[in-house]
Amino acid sequence: VFPNKISTEQQSLMLVKRLLAVAVSCITYLRGIFPESAYGTRYMDDVCVKILREDKNCPGSTQLVKWMLGCYDALQKKYFNNYWICLQTITECYHFKFKYTHNGPLLDFSSKNKTNDSTITCADTKKASILLIRKIYVLMQNLSPLPNDVCLTMKLFYYDEVTPSDYQPPGFKEGECEGMIFEGEPMYLNVGEVPTPFHMLKVKVTTEKQRMENVDKSILKRGETNVPLQVLSVDRDDPEE
């Protein structure tokens, strides 16, 4: 997963693609969306992870892999801004945010005492990546079981100023709205972020509040939002974006 160095934008892009694949695979595996046969086993240093693959006996996993390839297309073109995995009712939402920069991330991930223009090393990125995956594992293992009739969907959002108006990556079509309705009372959580000298990946989770009763609150940072509780929308006005 991790290159020996991240000195080019292409090396950074490959890492972000792999990390996205690992995170999405972990979420779907630990939430029981697809059967065991739809996953292979890989290692991120000492962390064992399940990686989603195309399985002829599981059309859903094949569709999700195709969606991921569409995400890679948008990511490579630098159009990609937000990526949402939604379990319809909506009961859970996994929100990935992407940022592209040649000057390093604006927000240092490890210490507020460091300067914003500090150099991001490969070791920093690796440490943040493993921490992010471990947090996802802990969160998934503590959430209450999902209903039996859940349906997984995806939404992609783009940087409007650089994305052609007619662009849609393979496997996607134009959406009808930017918001999503939550049936229960949602809780917003900032899971973590991974910086490289060229990209920033952030992961947020929104789930029904009652599903969070057993989670150790010290591992996650509670997110804040000004939108009504039952409505989820893209926070395009985030000053860090």
XYZ file of C-alpha atoms in Angstrom:
241
model
C 0.000 0.000 0.000
C 2.689 2.468 0.990
C 5.378 3.664 -1.434
C 8.915 4.162 -0.155
C 8.592 7.851 -0.913
C 5.926 10.293 -2.071
C 7.915 12.716 -4.175
C 5.564 12.924 -7.170
C 1.884 13.627 -7.605
C 1.450 10.236 -9.302
C 2.843 8.402 -6.242
C 0.489 10.377 -4.017
C -2.470 9.646 -6.298
C -1.772 5.906 -6.206
C -1.634 5.956 -2.403
C -4.929 7.857 -2.124
C -6.609 5.397 -4.524
C -5.378 2.427 -2.499
C -6.366 3.999 0.791
C -9.866 4.730 -0.533
C -10.177 1.098 -1.642
C -9.041 -0.159 1.761
C -11.432 2.145 3.661
C -14.476 1.308 1.517
C -13.655 -2.405 1.677
C -13.304 -2.301 5.475
C -16.623 -0.508 5.872
C -18.591 -2.878 3.647
C -16.892 -5.958 5.136
C -17.389 -5.053 8.781
C -20.990 -3.951 8.176
C -21.738 -7.277 6.481
C -22.811 -5.816 3.126
C -21.226 -8.562 0.982
C -20.315 -12.222 1.634
C -16.805 -13.388 2.554
C -16.174 -14.592 -1.008
C -16.281 -10.984 -2.260
C -13.065 -10.087 -0.391
C -9.375 -10.896 -0.525
C -6.905 -10.457 2.347
C -4.051 -7.951 2.334
C -1.798 -6.346 4.936
C -0.994 -2.729 5.759
C 2.138 -3.378 7.796
C 0.754 -5.314 10.774
C -2.897 -4.483 10.048
C -4.834 -7.220 8.231
C -7.460 -5.769 5.885
C -10.112 -7.175 3.566
C -10.124 -5.834 -0.004
C -13.276 -5.919 -2.104
C -13.002 -7.703 -5.455
C -15.246 -8.608 -8.347
C -17.129 -11.816 -7.512
C -19.283 -13.412 -10.214
C -21.533 -14.836 -7.494
C -22.047 -11.396 -5.941
C -23.205 -8.792 -8.527
C -23.282 -6.104 -5.832
C -19.555 -6.332 -5.169
C -18.848 -6.196 -8.909
C -20.985 -3.046 -9.190
C -19.197 -1.418 -6.271
C -15.795 -2.170 -7.809
C -16.968 -0.483 -11.031
C -18.124 2.531 -9.023
C -14.707 2.712 -7.379
C -13.043 2.760 -10.812
C -15.323 5.675 -11.703
C -14.178 7.426 -8.531
C -10.558 6.902 -9.599
C -11.308 8.546 -12.948
C -12.668 11.685 -11.251
C -9.843 11.663 -8.701
C -7.191 11.484 -11.415
C -8.772 14.406 -13.293
C -8.827 16.462 -10.045
C -12.600 16.934 -10.318
C -13.438 14.893 -7.231
C -14.484 16.803 -4.103
C -16.873 14.704 -2.005
C -17.750 11.019 -2.040
C -20.621 9.599 -0.010
C -21.493 5.961 0.688
C -25.092 5.862 1.873
C -27.069 2.997 3.351
C -30.583 3.936 2.384
C -33.275 4.725 4.871
C -30.777 6.696 5.466
C -29.279 5.008 8.506
C -25.535 5.435 7.890
C -23.448 7.667 5.643
C -19.685 7.518 5.033
C -18.301 10.758 3.673
C -14.888 11.009 1.966
C -13.510 14.450 1.113
C -10.612 15.116 -1.242
C -8.365 18.108 -1.680
C -5.555 18.703 -4.167
C -2.596 20.919 -3.374
C 0.999 21.519 -4.423
C 1.801 23.298 -1.165
C 0.921 20.596 1.329
C -2.239 20.480 3.451
C -3.504 23.632 5.108
C -4.240 21.764 8.335
C -1.534 19.708 10.037
C -2.967 16.339 11.085
C -0.721 15.428 14.005
C -0.122 18.511 16.111
C -1.583 21.989 16.325
C 1.786 23.215 17.571
C 3.419 22.623 14.203
C 3.380 25.224 11.486
C 0.959 24.807 8.611
C 3.729 24.732 6.034
C 5.605 21.864 7.700
C 6.789 19.173 5.290
C 4.642 16.058 5.142
C 6.891 13.011 5.103
C 6.081 9.520 3.878
C 6.244 8.339 7.498
C 3.634 10.952 8.494
C 1.280 9.782 5.744
C 1.793 6.125 6.635
C 1.114 6.758 10.331
C -2.064 8.716 9.569
C -3.267 6.048 7.099
C -2.912 3.176 9.563
C -4.549 5.235 12.319
C -7.487 6.024 10.030
C -8.054 2.345 9.154
C -7.791 1.311 12.810
C -10.367 3.935 13.784
C -12.709 2.660 11.066
C -12.270 -0.885 12.409
C -13.067 0.150 15.975
C -16.090 2.202 14.886
C -17.536 -0.549 12.659
C -17.154 -3.177 15.390
C -19.026 -1.052 17.910
C -21.969 0.095 15.796
C -25.282 -1.681 16.262
C -26.258 -4.176 13.519
C -27.845 -2.812 10.370
C -31.420 -3.624 9.345
C -31.772 -6.621 7.027
C -33.123 -4.585 4.119
C -30.407 -1.946 3.678
C -29.374 -0.782 0.214
C -25.979 0.796 -0.510
C -25.732 3.792 -2.846
C -23.039 6.328 -3.746
C -22.981 10.025 -4.503
C -20.065 11.973 -5.974
C -19.607 15.740 -5.779
C -17.116 17.786 -7.803
C -15.178 21.017 -7.776
C -17.513 23.027 -10.029
C -14.892 25.546 -11.123
C -12.755 22.910 -12.887
C -15.216 20.131 -13.769
C -16.890 20.161 -17.219
C -20.665 20.509 -16.874
C -21.297 17.312 -18.844
C -18.723 15.169 -17.023
C -19.854 11.955 -15.370
C -17.321 9.222 -14.480
C -17.954 5.646 -15.673
C -20.793 4.001 -13.736
C -22.434 7.247 -12.576
C -25.231 9.481 -13.819
C -26.265 13.037 -12.959
C -27.878 13.312 -9.540
C -31.102 15.088 -8.735
C -30.318 16.648 -5.348
C -27.451 17.403 -3.001
C -29.197 16.591 0.251
C -30.290 13.332 1.842
C -32.996 12.733 4.401
C -32.164 10.963 7.646
C -35.027 9.082 9.314
C -33.553 9.079 12.820
C -31.486 11.635 14.715
C -28.044 11.674 13.066
C -24.707 11.938 14.846
C -21.780 13.432 12.912
C -18.266 12.084 13.524
C -14.890 13.159 12.139
C -13.020 9.857 11.865
C -9.675 11.115 10.579
C -7.622 12.569 7.765
C -4.544 11.588 5.780
C -2.265 14.212 4.173
C 0.360 13.832 1.464
C 2.346 16.630 -0.182
C -0.233 16.584 -3.003
C -3.554 15.401 -1.544
C -5.672 15.464 1.583
C -8.216 12.719 2.338
C -10.753 13.168 5.146
C -13.303 10.638 6.367
C -16.514 11.485 8.212
C -19.351 9.215 9.342
C -22.983 10.039 10.007
C -25.080 7.427 11.751
C -28.230 7.213 13.850
C -27.456 8.433 17.337
C -28.734 5.307 19.078
C -26.243 3.183 17.135
C -23.386 5.013 18.849
C -24.254 4.086 22.427
C -21.436 1.538 22.775
C -18.658 3.439 21.024
C -15.708 4.763 22.994
C -16.078 8.491 22.384
C -12.358 9.096 22.997
C -11.372 7.519 19.657
C -13.493 9.849 17.570
C -14.045 13.579 17.349
C -17.673 14.671 17.406
C -18.479 16.703 14.327
C -20.498 19.874 14.414
C -23.030 21.030 11.853
C -25.430 23.922 11.419
C -27.864 22.044 9.169
C -31.132 20.653 10.548
C -30.695 17.253 12.177
C -32.720 15.317 9.620
C -31.030 16.774 6.522
C -27.544 15.923 5.254
C -25.903 18.188 2.709
C -22.431 18.829 1.362
C -20.533 21.318 3.526
C -19.051 23.215 0.565
C -18.483 26.268 2.744
C -15.886 24.484 4.859
C -13.048 27.056 5.067
C -10.487 24.250 4.743
C -11.849 23.127 1.350
